[in-house]
Short mmCIF file of C-alpha atoms and ligand atoms in Angstrom, two decimals:
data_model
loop_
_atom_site.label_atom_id
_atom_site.label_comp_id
_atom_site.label_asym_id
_atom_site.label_seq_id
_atom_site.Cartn_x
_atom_site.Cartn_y
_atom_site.Cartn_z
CA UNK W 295 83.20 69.55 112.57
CA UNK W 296 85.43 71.97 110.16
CA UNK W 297 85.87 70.54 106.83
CA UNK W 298 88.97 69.79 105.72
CA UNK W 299 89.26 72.14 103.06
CA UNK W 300 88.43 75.03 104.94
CA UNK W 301 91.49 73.88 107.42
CA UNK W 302 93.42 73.64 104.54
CA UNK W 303 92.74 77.44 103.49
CA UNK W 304 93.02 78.66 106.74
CA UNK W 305 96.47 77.89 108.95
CA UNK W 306 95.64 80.01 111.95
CA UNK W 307 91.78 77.49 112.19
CA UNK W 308 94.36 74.67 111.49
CA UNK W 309 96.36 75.64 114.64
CA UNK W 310 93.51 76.22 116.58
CA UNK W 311 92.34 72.58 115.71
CA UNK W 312 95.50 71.24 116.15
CA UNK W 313 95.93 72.19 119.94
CA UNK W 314 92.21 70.50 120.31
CA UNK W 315 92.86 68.11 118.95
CA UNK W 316 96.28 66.89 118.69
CA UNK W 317 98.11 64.70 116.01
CA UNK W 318 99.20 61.30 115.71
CA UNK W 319 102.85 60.74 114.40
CA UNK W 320 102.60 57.84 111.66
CA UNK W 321 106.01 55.26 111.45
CA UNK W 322 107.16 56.76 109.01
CA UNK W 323 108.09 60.19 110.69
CA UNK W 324 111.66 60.41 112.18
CA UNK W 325 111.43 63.67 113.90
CA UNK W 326 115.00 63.88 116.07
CA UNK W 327 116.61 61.99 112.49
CA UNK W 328 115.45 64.54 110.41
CA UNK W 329 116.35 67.48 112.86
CA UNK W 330 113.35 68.01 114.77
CA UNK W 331 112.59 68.74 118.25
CA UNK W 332 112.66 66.59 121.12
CA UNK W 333 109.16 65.91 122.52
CA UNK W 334 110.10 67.90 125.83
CA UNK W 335 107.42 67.86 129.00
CA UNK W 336 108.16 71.48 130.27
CA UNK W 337 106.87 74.82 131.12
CA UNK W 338 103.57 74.41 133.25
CA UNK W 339 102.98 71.40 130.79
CA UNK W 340 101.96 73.23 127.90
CA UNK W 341 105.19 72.64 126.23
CA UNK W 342 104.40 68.55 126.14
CA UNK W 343 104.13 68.38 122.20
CA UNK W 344 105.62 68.69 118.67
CA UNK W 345 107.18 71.65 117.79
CA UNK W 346 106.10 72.42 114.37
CA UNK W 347 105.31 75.23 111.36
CA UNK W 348 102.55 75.17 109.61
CA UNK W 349 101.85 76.91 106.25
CA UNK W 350 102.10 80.41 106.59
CA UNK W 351 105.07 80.28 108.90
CA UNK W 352 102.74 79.92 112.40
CA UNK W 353 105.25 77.98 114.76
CA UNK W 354 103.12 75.52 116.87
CA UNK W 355 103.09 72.84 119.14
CA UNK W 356 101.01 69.94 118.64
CA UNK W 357 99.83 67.95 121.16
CA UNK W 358 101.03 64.27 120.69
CA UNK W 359 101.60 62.46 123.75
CA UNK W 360 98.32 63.51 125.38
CA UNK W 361 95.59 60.04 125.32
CA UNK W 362 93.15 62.42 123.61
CA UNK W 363 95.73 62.79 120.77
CA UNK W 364 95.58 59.18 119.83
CA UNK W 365 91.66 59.75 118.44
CA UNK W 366 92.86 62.67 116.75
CA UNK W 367 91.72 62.49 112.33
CA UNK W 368 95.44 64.36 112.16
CA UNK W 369 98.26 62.30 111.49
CA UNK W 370 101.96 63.67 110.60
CA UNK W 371 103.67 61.16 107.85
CA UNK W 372 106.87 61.70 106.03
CA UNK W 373 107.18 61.56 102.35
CA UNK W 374 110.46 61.77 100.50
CA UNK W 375 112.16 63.23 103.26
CA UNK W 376 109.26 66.23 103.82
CA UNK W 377 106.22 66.14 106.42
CA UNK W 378 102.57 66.16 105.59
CA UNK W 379 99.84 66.58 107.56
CA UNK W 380 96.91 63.90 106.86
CA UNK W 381 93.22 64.40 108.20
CA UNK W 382 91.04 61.55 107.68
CA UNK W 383 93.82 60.10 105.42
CA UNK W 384 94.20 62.35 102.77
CA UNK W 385 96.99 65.10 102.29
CA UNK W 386 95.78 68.49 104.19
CA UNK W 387 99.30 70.90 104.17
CA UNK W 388 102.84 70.19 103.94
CA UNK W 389 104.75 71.19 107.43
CA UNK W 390 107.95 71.57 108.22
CA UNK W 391 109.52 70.57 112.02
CA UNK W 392 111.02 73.37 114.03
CA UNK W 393 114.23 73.26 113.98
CA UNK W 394 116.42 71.55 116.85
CA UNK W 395 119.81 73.84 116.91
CA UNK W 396 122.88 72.63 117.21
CA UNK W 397 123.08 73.68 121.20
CA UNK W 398 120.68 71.53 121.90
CA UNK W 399 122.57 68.73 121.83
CA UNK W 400 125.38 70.40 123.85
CA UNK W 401 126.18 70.86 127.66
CA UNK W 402 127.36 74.01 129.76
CA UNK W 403 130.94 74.71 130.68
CA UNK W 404 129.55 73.27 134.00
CA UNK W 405 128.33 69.99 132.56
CA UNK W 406 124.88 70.33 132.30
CA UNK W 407 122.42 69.79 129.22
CA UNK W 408 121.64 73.21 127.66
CA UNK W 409 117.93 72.00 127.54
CA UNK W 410 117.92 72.06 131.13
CA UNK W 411 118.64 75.75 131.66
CA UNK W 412 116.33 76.88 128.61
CA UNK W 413 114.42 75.66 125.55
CA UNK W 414 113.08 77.17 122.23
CA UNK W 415 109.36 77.75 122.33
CA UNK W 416 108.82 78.49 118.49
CA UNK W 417 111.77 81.64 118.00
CA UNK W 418 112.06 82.61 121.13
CA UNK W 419 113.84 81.40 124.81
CA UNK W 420 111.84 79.96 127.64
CA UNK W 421 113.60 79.53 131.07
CA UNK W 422 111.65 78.37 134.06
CA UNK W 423 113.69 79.52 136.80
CA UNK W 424 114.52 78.64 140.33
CA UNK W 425 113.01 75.83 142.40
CA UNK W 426 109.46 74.25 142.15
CA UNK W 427 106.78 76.29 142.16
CA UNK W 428 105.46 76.13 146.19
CA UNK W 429 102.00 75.38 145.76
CA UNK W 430 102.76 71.73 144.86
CA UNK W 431 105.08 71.85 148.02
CA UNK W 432 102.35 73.18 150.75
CA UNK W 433 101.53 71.14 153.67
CA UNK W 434 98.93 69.98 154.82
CA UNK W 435 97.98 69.53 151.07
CA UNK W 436 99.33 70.05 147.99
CA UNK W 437 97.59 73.66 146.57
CA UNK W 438 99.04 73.58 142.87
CA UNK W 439 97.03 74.66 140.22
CA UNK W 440 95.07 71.88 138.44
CA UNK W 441 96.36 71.89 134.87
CA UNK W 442 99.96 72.53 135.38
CA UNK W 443 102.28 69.67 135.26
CA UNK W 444 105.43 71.64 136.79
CA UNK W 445 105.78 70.05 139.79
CA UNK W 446 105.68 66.40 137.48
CA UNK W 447 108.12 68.29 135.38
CA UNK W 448 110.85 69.87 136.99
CA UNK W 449 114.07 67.69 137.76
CA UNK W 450 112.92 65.86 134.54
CA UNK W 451 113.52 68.50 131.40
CA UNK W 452 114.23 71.39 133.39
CA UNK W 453 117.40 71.19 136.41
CA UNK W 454 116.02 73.27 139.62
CA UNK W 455 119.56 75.23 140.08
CA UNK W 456 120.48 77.75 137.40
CA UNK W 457 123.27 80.20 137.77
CA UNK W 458 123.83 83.55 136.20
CA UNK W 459 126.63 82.40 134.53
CA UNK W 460 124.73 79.11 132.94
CA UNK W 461 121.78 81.11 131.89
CA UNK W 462 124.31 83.79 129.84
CA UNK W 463 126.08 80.92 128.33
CA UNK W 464 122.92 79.53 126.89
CA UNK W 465 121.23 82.63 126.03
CA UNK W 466 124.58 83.70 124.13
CA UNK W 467 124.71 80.55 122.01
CA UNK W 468 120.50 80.70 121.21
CA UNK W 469 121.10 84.07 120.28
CA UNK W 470 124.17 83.83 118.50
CA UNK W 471 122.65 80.41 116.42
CA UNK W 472 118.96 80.49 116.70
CA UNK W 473 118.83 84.32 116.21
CA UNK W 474 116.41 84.90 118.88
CA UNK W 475 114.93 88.33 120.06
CA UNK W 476 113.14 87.94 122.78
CA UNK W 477 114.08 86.18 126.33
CA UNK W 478 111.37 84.78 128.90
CA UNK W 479 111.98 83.71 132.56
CA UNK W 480 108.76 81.70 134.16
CA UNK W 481 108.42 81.67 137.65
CA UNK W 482 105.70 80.06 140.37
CA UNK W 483 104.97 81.09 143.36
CA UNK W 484 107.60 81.15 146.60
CA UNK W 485 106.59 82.31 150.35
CA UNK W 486 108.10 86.01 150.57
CA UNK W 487 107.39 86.81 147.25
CA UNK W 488 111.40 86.28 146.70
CA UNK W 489 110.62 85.45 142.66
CA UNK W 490 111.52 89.36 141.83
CA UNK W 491 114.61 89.07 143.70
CA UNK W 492 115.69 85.79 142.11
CA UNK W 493 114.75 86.91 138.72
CA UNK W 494 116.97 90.33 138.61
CA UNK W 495 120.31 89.63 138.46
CA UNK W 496 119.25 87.14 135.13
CA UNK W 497 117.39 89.98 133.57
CA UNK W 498 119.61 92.91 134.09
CA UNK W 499 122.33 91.14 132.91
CA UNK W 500 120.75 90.10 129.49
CA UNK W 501 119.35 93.02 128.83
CA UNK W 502 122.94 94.78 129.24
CA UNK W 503 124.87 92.76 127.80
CA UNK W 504 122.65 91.45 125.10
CA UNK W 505 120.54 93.69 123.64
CA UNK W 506 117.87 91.51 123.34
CA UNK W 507 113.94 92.10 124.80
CA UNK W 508 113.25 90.33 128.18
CA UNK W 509 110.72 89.48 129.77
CA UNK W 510 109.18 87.60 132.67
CA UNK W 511 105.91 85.69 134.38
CA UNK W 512 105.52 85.82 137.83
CA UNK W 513 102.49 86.01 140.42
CA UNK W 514 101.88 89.41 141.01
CA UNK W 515 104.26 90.81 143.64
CA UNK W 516 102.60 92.54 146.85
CA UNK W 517 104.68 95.95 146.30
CA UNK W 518 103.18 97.02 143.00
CA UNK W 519 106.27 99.72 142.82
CA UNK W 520 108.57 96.70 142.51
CA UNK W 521 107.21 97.06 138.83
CA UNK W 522 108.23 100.64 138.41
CA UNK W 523 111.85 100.06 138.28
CA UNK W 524 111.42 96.93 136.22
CA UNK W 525 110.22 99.27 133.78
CA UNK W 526 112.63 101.55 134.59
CA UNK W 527 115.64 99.21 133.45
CA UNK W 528 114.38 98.84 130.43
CA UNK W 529 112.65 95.36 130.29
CA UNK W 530 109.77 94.52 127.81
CA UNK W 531 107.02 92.67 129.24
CA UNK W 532 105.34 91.56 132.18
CA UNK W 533 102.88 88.78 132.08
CA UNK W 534 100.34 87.90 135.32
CA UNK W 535 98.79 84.61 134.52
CA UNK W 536 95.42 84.50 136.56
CA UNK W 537 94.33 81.33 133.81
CA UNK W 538 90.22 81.94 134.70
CA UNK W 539 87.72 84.94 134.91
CA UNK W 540 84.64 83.14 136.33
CA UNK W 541 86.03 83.18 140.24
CA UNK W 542 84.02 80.01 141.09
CA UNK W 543 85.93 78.49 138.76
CA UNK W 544 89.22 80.08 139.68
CA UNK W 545 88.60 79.30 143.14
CA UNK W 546 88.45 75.58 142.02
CA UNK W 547 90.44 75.08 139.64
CA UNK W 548 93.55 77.50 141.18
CA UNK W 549 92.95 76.99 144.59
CA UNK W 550 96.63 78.18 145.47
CA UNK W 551 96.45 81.45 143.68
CA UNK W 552 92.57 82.24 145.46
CA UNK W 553 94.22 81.92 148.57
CA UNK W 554 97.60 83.61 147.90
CA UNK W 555 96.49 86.71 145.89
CA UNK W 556 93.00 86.47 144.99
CA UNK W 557 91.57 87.04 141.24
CA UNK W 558 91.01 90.75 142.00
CA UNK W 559 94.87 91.48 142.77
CA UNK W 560 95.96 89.62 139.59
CA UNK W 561 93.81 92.15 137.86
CA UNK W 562 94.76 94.87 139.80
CA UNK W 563 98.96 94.16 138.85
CA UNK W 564 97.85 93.61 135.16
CA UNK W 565 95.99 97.28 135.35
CA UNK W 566 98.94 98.76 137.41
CA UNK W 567 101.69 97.97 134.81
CA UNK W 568 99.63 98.17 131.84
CA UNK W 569 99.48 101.90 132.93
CA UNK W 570 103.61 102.07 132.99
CA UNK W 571 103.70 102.06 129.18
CA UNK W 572 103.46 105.82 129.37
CA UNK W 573 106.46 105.65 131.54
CA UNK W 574 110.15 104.50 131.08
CA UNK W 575 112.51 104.43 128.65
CA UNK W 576 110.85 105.53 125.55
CA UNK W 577 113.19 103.58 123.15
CA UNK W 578 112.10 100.51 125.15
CA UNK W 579 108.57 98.60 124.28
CA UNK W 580 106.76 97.65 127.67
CA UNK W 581 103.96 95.33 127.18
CA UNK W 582 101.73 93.89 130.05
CA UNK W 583 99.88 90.29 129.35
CA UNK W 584 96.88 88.73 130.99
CA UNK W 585 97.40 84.98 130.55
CA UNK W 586 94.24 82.98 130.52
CA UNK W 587 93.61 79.23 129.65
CA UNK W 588 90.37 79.08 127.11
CA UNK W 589 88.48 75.72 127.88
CA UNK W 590 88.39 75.54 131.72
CA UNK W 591 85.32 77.85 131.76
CA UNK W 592 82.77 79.15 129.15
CA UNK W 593 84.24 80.84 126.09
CA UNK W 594 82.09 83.80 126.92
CA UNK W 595 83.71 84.09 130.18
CA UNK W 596 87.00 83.68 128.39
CA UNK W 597 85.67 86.80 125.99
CA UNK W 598 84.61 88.67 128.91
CA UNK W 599 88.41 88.08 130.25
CA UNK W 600 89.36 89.40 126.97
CA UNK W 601 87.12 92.56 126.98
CA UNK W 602 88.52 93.38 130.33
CA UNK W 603 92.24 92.50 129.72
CA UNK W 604 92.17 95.17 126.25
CA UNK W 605 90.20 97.67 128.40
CA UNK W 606 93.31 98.45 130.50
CA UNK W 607 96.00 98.34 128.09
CA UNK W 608 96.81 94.82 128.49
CA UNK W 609 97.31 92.36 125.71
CA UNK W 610 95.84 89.14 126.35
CA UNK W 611 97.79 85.79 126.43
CA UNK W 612 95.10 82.62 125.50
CA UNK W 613 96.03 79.65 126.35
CA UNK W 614 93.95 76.19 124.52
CA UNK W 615 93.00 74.17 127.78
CA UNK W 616 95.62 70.64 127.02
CA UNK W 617 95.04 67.74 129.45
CA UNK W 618 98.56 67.01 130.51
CA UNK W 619 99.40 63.26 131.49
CA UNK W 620 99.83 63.29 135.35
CA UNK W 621 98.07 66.50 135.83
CA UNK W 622 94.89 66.79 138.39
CA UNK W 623 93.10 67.37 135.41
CA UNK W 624 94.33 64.29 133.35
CA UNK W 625 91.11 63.15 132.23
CA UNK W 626 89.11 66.16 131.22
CA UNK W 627 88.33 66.74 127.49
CA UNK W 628 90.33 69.32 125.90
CA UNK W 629 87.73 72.16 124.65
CA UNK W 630 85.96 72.04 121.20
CA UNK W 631 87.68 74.07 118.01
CA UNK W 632 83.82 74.86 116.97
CA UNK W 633 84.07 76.86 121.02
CA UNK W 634 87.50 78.40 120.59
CA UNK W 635 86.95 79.75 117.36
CA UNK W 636 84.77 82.85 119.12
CA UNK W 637 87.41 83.25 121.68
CA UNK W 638 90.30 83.77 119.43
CA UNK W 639 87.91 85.60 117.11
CA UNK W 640 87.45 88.30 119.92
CA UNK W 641 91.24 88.36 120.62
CA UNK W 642 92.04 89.91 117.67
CA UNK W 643 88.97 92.13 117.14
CA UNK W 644 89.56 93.65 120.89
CA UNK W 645 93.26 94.27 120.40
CA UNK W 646 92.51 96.19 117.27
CA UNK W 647 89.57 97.81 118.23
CA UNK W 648 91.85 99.24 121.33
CA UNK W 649 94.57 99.93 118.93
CA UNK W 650 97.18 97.60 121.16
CA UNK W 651 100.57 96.99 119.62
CA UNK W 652 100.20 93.52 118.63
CA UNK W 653 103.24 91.60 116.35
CA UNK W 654 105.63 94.41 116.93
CA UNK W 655 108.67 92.36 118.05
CA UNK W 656 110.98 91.09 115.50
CA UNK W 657 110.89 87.63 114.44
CA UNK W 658 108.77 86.09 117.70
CA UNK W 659 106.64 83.27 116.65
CA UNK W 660 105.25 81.29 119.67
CA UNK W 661 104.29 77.51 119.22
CA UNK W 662 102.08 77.62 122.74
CA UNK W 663 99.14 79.88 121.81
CA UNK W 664 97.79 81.46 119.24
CA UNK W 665 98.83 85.28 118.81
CA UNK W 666 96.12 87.87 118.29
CA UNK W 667 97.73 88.87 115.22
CA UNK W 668 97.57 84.94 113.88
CA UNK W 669 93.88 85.25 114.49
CA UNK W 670 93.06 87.61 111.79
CA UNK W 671 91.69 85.05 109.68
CA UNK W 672 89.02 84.05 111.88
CA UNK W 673 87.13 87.20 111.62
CA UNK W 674 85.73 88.42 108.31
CA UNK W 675 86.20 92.50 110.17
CA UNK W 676 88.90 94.47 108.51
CA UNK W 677 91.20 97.18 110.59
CA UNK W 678 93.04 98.28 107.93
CA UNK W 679 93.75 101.58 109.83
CA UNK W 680 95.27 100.14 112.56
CA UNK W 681 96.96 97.69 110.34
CA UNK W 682 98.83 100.18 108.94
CA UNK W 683 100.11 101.80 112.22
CA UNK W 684 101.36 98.47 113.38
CA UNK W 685 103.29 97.98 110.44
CA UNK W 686 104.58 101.63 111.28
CA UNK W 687 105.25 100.16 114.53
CA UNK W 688 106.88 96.73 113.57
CA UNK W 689 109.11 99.25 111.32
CA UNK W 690 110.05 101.16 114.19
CA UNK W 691 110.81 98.63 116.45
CA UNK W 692 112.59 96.29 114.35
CA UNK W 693 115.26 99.27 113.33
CA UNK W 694 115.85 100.26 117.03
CA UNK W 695 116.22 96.62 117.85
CA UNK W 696 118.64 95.46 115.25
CA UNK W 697 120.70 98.59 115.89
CA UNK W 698 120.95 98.32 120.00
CA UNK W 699 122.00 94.30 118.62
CA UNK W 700 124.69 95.79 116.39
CA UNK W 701 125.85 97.43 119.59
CA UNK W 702 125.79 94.59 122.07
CA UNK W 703 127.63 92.41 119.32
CA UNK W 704 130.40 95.36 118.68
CA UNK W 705 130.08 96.05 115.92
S1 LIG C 199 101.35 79.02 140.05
FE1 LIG C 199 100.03 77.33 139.33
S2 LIG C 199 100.51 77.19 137.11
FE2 LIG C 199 102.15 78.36 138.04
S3 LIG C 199 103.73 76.85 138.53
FE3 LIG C 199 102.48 77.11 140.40
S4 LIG C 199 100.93 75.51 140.27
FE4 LIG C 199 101.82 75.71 138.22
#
C-alpha cells in the first residue's frame, strides 16, 4: 500500500490510485449545488464517475458508483464551501470539481438535452455517435466486449439519433463557453463497416467551420486507404482500440472484435496510419493511438503492448481496467495501483525514448486515463532533450491553432 504522504507529493500516483480505487463522496459534498458534474454512465462505461482536478491541474474521473468504490480509504468532503480529499480520515489534497457549463443544463433548438449529443471528458468533447454498437445486437448471442457498458448505456445519457445540425449546435456552444480544442466522435462496430461513412459529414464540417482538432475511434475499417483521405482533410487523430495484447485473452475477453477483425488487423491499421504522419497537410498534427485497458491481462503484457504501440509511431492510449455496474465483468477486481504503477511508468519512458509528440495540443486534459506526459513523475529517468523539443512543439502548435481559431471565429 502507498503511503499517504507519498500520494500527497505525487498527483499523477494519486490519479493512478484513484481510478483503482475509487472514492466515497461524504454528506457533506453537494457536487451539482456547488457546480459540479453530473455523475453521467457514458462512453463504453468508463465515463461512470466524478469528474474532478486534482492538484497540479490533472482532470480525472473518479470512480464512485462502482461497489468496489464503497471500500475505498478515499473519501471527498466539503469544507467551507471547498473539496478535500480524505484517505484514512485525514486531509490528503484539496480538489476542485470540474466544472459543469452552463450548456449543460440546456436543450437543442430541436428539444433535446445537450448531454445527450455530447459531454465534457476533462477539456475536451466526447460524442458517441450513431446507433448501438452491433456486437451487443448479434444473434444468436450477444458478442459485445466484456467491460463495456454501451449497450446498458445508450438511450440512457446518450440519445441514439444525432444530426449534423445538433452536433454543430453543441460543439459551437462547448467551444464558444468551455473553450475546448479538441473534438472526439466514438463509434462501435456496424455490419458494412458504414462507421466511416456516418462519421464524415460530422467531421468535415467541424473541422471547416470550426477550426478546432478532430478526431475519431472506430474499429479499423477493411480499406486501409479510407485513412488516407482522412488525413488528407486535415483531421488530427485516429485511435484503434484493440483493449488486450495477450490474444488468449483478447479472444476472451473481446470475443466480437476476434471474430470481426482479429488482433493482428487492429495492429496492422494502428501501423498503417501511424505511417501517414509523414503525409498530409503539414500545418495539421496527425496522431495515431493504440487504446489498451491495463488490468485485464498482466502489466507486462500491457508493457509489451506499449513497446509495440511506440515502435510504430503510435502513441498509446491506457486505459485503468473499472468494473462497470451491469457489465459482463461486474464483479472482477479492478487492478492493483502497486501493478499499474510499471505500466504507466513505461508509457512515458517509451514515448520519450521514441521521441513521440506527447502534450502538444492546447489545453486537453483528459479525466479517463492517465496521459503519458502526466506520468513523468513515476519514473525517476530524465529526457530533458526531448523535453525541450516538445515544448518547441507545444509552442508551435498552440500558435497555429489559436490563429486558424481567430479565423474560424472572424476575426
Ligand atoms: S466494440 Fe466493444 S467496447 Fe466498443 S462499443 Fe462495441 S462492445 Fe463496446
Amino acid at each position: 500500500m502507498i503511503d499517504a504522504a507519498t500520494l500527497a507529493r505525487n498527483p499523477a500516483l494519486l490519479k493512478l490510485d484513484l481510478y483503482c480505487k475509487g472514492a466515497r463522496l461524504d454528506a457533506s459534498c453537494f457536487i451539482e449545488g456547488d457546480g459540479g458534474r453530473k455523475v453521467l454512465r457514458t462512453r463504453a462505461g468508463l465515463g461512470s464517475g466524478l469528474e474532478l482536478v486534482l492538484p497540479g491541474g490533472l482532470w480525472t474521473n473518479v470512480p464512485v458508483t462502482e461497489p468496489f468504490a464503497a471500500r475505498s480509504p478515499y473519501v471527498l468532503h466539503r469544507v467551507q464551501g471547498s473539496y478535500v480529499l480524505r484517505h484514512g480520515g485525514r486531509d490528503l489534497a484539496p480538489v476542485t470539481l470540474s466544472p459543469r457549463p452552463a450548456w449543460y443544463d440546456d436543450t437543442t433548438a430541436a428539444g433535446k438535452p445537450m448531454t445527450r449529443i455530447g459531454t465534457l471528458q476533462g477539456t475536451y468533447l466526447g460524442i458517441y455517435q450513431a446507433k448501438v454498437c452491433e456486437y451487443w445486437t448479434a444473434r444468436p448471442q450477444k458478442v459485445n466486449c466484456k467491460f463495456c457498458s454501451v449497450g446498458l448505456n445508450l438511450g440512457v445519457d446518450d440519445a441514439d439519433e444525432k444530426s449534423v445540425a445538433e452536433v454543430m449546435e453543441v460543439v459551437r456552444r462547448a467551444r464558444d463557453e468551455s473553450g475546448i480544442t479538441y473534438v472526439d466522435f466514438n463509434t462501435g462496430h456496424y455490419d458494412g463497416d458504414t462507421y466511416l461513412d456516418i462519421l464524415e459529414p460530422y467531421l468535415v464540417r467541424i473541422k471547416k467551420e470550426l477550426g478546432l482538432l478532430v478526431g475519431f475511434q472506430t474499429p479499423p475499417h477493411r480499406d486501409l486507404r479510407r485513412y488516407d483521405r482522412l488525413r488528407e482533410m486535415g483531421l488530427n487523430r485516429v485511435s484503434f482500440c484493440f483493449e488486450i495484447f495477450d490474444r488468449e485473452t483478447f479472444k476472451e475477453v473481446c470475443p466480437g472484435k476476434d471474430a470481426e477483425y482479429g488482433l493482428d488487423y487492429y495492429l496492422e491499421a494502428v501501423r498503417y496510419c501511424a505511417a501517414l504522419g509523414k503525409k498530409g497537410p503539414r500545418h495539421e498534427p496527425w496522431v495515431t493511438n493504440g487504446e489498451i485497458i491495463a488490468g485485464l491481462e498482466p502489466a507486462e503484457s500491457s508493457m509489451r503492448a506499449i513497446d509495440w504501440i511506440t515502435s510504430v509511431g503510435a502513441i498509446p492510449t491506457v486505459c485503468v481496467f473499472r468494473p462497470l455496474v451491469g457489465t459482463d465483468l461486474e464483479h472482477a477486481e479492478p487492478p492493483s495501483t502497486e501493478d499499474m504503477v510499471p505500466v504507466f511508468r513505461r508509457l512515458y519512458e517509451a514515448c520519450m525514448e521514441r521521441g513521440l509528440p506527447i502534450g502538444c495540443a492546447p489545453n486537453v486534459h483528459v479525466s479517463l486515463v492517465m496521459l503519458p506526459e502526466e506520468c513523468r513523475t513515476l519514473t525517476a529517468r530524465r529526457f530533458p532533450l526531448q523535453v525541450m523539443k516538445l515544448k518547441a512543439m507545444a509552442g508551435i502548435f498552440g500558435y497555429r491553432f489559436r490563429r486558424r481559431l481567430r479565423g474560424a471565429l472572424g476575426h
